[in-house]
PDB file of C-alpha atoms in Angstrom:
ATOM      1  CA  UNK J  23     -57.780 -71.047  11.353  1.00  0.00           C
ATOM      2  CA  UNK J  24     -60.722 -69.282   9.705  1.00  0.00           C
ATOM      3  CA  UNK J  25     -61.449 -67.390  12.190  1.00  0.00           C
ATOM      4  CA  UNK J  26     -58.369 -65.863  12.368  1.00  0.00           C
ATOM      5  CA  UNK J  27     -58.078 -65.236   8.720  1.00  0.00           C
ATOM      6  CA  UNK J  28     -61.545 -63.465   8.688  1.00  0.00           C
ATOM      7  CA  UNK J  29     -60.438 -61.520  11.670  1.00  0.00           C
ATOM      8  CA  UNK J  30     -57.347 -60.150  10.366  1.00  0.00           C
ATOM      9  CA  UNK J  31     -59.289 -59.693   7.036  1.00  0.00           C
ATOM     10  CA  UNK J  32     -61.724 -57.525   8.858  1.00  0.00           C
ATOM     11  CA  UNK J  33     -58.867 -55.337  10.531  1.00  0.00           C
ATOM     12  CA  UNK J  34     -56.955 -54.915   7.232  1.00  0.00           C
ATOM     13  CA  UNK J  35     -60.183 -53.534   5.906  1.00  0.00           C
ATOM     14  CA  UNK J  36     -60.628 -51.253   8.580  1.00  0.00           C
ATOM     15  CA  UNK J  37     -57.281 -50.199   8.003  1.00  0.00           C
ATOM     16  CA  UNK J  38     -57.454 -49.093   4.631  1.00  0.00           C
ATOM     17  CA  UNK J  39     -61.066 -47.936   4.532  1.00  0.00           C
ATOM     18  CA  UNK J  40     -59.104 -45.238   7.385  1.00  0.00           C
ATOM     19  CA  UNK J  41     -56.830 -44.528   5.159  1.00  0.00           C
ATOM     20  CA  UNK J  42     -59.079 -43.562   2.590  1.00  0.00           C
ATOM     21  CA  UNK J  43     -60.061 -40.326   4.984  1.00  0.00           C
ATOM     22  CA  UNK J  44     -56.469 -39.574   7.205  1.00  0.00           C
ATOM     23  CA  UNK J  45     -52.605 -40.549   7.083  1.00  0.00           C
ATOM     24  CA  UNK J  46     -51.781 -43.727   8.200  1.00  0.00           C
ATOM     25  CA  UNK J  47     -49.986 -41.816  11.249  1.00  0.00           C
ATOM     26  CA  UNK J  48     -52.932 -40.417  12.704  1.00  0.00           C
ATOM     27  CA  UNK J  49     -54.647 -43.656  12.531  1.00  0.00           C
ATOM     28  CA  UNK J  50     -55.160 -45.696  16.098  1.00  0.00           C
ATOM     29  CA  UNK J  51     -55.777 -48.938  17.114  1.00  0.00           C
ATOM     30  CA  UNK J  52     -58.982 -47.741  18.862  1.00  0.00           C
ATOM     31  CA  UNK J  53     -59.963 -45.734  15.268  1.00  0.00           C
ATOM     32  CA  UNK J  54     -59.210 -49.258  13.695  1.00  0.00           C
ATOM     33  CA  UNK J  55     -61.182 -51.872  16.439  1.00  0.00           C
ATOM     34  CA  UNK J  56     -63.704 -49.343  16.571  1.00  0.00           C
ATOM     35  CA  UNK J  57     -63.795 -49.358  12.688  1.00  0.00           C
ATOM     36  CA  UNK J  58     -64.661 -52.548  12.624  1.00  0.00           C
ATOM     37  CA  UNK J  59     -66.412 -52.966  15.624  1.00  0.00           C
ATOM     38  CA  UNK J  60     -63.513 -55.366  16.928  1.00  0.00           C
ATOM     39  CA  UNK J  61     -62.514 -55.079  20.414  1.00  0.00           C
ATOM     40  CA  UNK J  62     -58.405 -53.900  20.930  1.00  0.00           C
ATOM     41  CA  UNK J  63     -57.183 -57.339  22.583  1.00  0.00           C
ATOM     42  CA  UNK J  64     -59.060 -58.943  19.508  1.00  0.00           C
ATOM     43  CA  UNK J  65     -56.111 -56.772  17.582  1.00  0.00           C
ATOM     44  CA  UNK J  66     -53.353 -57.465  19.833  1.00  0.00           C
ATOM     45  CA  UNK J  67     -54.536 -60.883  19.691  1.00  0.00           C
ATOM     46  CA  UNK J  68     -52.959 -60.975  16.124  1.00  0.00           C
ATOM     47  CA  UNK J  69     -50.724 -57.888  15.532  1.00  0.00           C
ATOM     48  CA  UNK J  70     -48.515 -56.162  17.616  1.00  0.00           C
ATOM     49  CA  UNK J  71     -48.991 -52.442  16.097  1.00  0.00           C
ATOM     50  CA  UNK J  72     -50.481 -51.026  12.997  1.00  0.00           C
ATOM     51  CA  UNK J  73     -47.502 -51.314  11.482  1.00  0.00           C
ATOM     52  CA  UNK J  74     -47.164 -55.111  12.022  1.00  0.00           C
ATOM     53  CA  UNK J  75     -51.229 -55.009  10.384  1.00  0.00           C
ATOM     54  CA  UNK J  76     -49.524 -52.749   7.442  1.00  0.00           C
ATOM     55  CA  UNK J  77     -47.090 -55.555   6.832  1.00  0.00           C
ATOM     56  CA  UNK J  78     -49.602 -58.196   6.829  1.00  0.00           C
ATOM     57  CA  UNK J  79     -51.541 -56.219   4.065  1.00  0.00           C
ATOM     58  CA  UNK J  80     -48.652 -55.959   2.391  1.00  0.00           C
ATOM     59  CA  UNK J  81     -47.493 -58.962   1.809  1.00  0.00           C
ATOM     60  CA  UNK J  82     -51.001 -60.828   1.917  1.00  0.00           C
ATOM     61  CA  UNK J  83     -52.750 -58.601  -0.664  1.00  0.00           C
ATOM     62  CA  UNK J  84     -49.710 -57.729  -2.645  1.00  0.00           C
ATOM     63  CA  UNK J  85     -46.567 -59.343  -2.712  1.00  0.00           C
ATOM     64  CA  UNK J  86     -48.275 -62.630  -1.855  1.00  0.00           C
ATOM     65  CA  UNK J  87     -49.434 -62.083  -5.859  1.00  0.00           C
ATOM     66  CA  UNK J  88     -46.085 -61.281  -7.259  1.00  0.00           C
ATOM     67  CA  UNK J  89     -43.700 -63.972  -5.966  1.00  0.00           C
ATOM     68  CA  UNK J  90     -46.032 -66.783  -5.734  1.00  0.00           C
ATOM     69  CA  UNK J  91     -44.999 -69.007  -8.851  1.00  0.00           C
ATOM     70  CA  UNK J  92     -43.048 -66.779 -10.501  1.00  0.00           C
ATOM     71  CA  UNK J  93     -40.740 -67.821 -12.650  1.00  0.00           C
ATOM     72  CA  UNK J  94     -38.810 -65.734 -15.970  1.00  0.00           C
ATOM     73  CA  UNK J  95     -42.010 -66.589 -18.630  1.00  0.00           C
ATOM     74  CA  UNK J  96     -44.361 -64.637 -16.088  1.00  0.00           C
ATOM     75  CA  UNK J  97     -42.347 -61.701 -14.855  1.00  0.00           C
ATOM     76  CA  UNK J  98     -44.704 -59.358 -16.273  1.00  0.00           C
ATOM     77  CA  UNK J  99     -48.263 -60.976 -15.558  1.00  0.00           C
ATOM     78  CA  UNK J 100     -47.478 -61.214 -11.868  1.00  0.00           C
ATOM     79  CA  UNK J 101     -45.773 -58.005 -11.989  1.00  0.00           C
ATOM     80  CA  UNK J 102     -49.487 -56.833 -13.657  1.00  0.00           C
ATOM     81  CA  UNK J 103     -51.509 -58.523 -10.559  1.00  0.00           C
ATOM     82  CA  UNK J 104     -49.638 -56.850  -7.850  1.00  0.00           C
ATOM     83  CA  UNK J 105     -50.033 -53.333  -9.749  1.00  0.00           C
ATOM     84  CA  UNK J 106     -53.723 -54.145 -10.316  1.00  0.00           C
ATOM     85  CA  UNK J 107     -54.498 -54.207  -6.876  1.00  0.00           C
ATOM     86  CA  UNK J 108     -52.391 -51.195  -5.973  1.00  0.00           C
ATOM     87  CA  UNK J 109     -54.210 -49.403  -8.690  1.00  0.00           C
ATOM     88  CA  UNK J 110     -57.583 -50.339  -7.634  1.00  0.00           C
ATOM     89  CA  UNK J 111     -56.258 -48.851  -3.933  1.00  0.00           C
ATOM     90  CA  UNK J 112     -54.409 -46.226  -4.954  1.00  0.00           C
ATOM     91  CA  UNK J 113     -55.187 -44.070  -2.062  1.00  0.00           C
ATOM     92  CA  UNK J 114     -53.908 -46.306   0.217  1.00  0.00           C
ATOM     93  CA  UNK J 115     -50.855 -46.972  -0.977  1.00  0.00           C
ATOM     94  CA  UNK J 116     -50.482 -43.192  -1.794  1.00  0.00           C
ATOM     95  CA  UNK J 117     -51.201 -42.685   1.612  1.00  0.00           C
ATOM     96  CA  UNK J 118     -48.294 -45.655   2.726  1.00  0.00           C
ATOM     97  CA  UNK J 119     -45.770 -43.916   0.944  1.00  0.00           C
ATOM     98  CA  UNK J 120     -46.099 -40.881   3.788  1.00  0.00           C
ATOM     99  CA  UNK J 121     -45.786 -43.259   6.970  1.00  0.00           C
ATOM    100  CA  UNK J 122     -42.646 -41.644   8.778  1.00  0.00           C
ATOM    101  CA  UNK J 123     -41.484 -45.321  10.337  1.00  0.00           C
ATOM    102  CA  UNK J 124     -38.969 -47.429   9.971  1.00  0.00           C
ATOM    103  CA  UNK J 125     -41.207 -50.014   8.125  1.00  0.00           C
ATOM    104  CA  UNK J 126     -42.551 -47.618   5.736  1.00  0.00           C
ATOM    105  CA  UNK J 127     -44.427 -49.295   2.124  1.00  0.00           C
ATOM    106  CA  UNK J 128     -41.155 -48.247   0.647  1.00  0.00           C
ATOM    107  CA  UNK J 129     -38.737 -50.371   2.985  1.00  0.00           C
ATOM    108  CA  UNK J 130     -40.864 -53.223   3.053  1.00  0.00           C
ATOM    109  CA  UNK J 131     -40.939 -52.779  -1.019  1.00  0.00           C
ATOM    110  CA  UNK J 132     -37.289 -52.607  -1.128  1.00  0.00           C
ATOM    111  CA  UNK J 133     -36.747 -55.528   0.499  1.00  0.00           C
ATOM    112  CA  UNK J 134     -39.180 -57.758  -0.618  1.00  0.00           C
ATOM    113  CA  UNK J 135     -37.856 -56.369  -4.265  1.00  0.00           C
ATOM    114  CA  UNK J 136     -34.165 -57.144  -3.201  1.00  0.00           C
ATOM    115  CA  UNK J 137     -35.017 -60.866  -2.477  1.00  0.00           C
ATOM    116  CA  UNK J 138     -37.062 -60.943  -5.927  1.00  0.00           C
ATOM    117  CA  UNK J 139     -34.330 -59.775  -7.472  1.00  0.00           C
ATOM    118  CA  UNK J 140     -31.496 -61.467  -6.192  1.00  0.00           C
ATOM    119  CA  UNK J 141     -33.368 -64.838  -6.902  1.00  0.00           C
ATOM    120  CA  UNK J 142     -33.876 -63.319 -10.765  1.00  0.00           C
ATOM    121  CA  UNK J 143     -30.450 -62.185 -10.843  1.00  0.00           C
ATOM    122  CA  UNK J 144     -28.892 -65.258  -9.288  1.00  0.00           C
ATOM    123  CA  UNK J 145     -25.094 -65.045 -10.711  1.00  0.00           C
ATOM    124  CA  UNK J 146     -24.711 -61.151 -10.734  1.00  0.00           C
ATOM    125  CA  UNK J 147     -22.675 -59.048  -8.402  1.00  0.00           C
ATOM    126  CA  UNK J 148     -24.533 -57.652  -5.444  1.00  0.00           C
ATOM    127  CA  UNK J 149     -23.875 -53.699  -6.677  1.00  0.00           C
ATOM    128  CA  UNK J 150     -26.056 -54.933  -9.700  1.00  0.00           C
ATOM    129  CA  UNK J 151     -28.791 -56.554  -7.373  1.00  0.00           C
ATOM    130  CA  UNK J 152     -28.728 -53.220  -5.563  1.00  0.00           C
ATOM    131  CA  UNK J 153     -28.614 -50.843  -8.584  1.00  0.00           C
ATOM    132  CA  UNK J 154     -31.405 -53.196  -9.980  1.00  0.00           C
ATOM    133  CA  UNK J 155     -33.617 -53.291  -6.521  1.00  0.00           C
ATOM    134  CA  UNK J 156     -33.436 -49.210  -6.201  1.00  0.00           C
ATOM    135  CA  UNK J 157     -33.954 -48.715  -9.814  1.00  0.00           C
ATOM    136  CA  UNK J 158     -37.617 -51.244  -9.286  1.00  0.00           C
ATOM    137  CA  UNK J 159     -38.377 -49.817  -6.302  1.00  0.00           C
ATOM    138  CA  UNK J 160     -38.006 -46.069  -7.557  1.00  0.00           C
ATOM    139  CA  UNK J 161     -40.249 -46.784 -10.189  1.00  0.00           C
ATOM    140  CA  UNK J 162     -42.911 -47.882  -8.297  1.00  0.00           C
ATOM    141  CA  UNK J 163     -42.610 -45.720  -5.705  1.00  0.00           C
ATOM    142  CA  UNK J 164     -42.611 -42.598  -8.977  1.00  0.00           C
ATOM    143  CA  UNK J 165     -45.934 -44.510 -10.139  1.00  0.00           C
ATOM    144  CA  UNK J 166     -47.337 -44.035  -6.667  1.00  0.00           C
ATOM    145  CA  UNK J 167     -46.877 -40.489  -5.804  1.00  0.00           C
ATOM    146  CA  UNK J 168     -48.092 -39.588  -9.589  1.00  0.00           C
ATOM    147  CA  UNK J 169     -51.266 -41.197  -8.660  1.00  0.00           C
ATOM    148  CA  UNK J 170     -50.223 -44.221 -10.902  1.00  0.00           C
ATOM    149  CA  UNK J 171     -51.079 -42.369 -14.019  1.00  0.00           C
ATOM    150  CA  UNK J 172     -49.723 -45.487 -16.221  1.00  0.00           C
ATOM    151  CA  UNK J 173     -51.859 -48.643 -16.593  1.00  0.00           C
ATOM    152  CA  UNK J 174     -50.827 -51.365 -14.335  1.00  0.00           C
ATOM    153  CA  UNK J 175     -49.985 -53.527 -17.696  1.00  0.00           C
ATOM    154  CA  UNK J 176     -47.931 -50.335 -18.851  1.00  0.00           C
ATOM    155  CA  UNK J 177     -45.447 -50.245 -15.492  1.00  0.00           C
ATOM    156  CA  UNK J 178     -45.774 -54.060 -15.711  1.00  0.00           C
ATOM    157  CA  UNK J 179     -44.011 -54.364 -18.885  1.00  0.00           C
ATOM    158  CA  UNK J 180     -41.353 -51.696 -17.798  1.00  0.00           C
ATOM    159  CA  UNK J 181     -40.044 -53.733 -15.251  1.00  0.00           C
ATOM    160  CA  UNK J 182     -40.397 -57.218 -16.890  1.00  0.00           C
ATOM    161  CA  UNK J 183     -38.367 -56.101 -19.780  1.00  0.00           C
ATOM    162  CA  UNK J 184     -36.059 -54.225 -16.946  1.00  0.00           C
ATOM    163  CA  UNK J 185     -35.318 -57.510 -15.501  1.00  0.00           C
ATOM    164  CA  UNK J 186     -35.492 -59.334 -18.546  1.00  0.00           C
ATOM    165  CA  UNK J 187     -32.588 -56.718 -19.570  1.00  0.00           C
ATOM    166  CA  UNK J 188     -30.273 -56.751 -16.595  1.00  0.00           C
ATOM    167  CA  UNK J 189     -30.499 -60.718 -17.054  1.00  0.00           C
ATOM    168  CA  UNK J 190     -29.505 -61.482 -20.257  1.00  0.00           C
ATOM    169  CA  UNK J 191     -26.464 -58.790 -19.221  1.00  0.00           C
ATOM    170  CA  UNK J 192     -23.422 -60.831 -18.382  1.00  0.00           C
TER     171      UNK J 192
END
C-alpha cells in the first residue's frame, strides 16, 4: 500500500512541477512518466488519464484538508489549510482554472463545495445551498485568477463568516 502511495505521490509531483512551465492541456502522459522517470503502464496502473491524476491531487492535497473533521468551531482554520496549500502552488492551480474539460478545478470545486455546504446548511432550501455553493466557489475561483492577492487567513475568514452568515439565516 506504500508503494502505491509513493507512486502516485511521485506522478502528482510530476504533474504539477509540468504545470509550473505549460497548461495542463498540453501536458502528456509520456511528458508526465518521463517526468518522473516512471514508465506509462506504471501510470495506467493507477489513473486512467491526467485528469483522473488531477482529481487525485485534488482531493488528496486539498480538499482532503478542508472536510476532514470539520465541524462549525473550525470552518475557518480548515478553510485556512486548504488555501495555504493553494497559495504555496499558486501556479498550479492558476494553471487548473484553464483546463477546457469537463472535470475542470472549478467543477470538481463546485461539487466538492456543494456537498460541504449542504452538510453546513443541513435544513435550508436547495436554491440557498446553490446560491451559497456558487457564491464559495466564485470566490475562490476570483482569488485564483488574481493570483490570490489576499492572505489565505484573509479569504479564510470571508467564507467562514459567509457560512457562519447563511446559517444562522432561517
Amino acid at each position: 500500500m506504500q508503494d502505491v502511495n509513493i507512486t502516485k505521490l511521485a506522478l502528482a509531483r510530476s504533474l504539477k512541477e509540468l504545470m509550473l512551465k505549460k497548461s495542463f492541456d498540453k501536458i502528456s502522459i509520456s511528458d508526465i512518466t518521463n517526468n518522473c522517470k516512471l514508465n506509462r503502464q506504471t501510470f495506467y496502473y493507477h489513473f486512467q488519464d491526467k485528469y483522473d491524476l488531477m482529481n487525485w491531487i485534488y482531493y488528496n492535497e486539498i480538499f482532503v484538508l478542508l472536510v476532514d473533521d470539520l465541524d462549525e468551531n473550525n470552518y475557518e482554520q480548515k478553510f485556512y489549510q486548504m488555501f495555504d496549500k493553494m497559495y504555496k502552488e499558486k501556479e498550479v492551480y492558476v494553471n487548473a482554472l484553464s483546463m477546457s474539460a469537463e472535470n475542470s478545478f472549478k467543477d470538481y470545486l463546485e461539487k466538492v463545495l456543494h456537498i460541504l455546504v449542504s452538510i453546513i446548511l443541513d435544513n435550508k432550501k436547495s436554491q440557498d445551498i446553490m446560491f451559497c455553493t456558487f457564491g464559495l466557489t466564485g470566490i475562490i475561483i476570483d482569488w485564483i485568477k488574481r493570483g490570490a492577492k489576499e492572505s489565505p487567513q484573509e479569504v479564510s475568514r470571508w467564507l467562514s463568516e459567509i457560512l457562519i452568515k447563511f446559517k444562522r439565516k432561517s
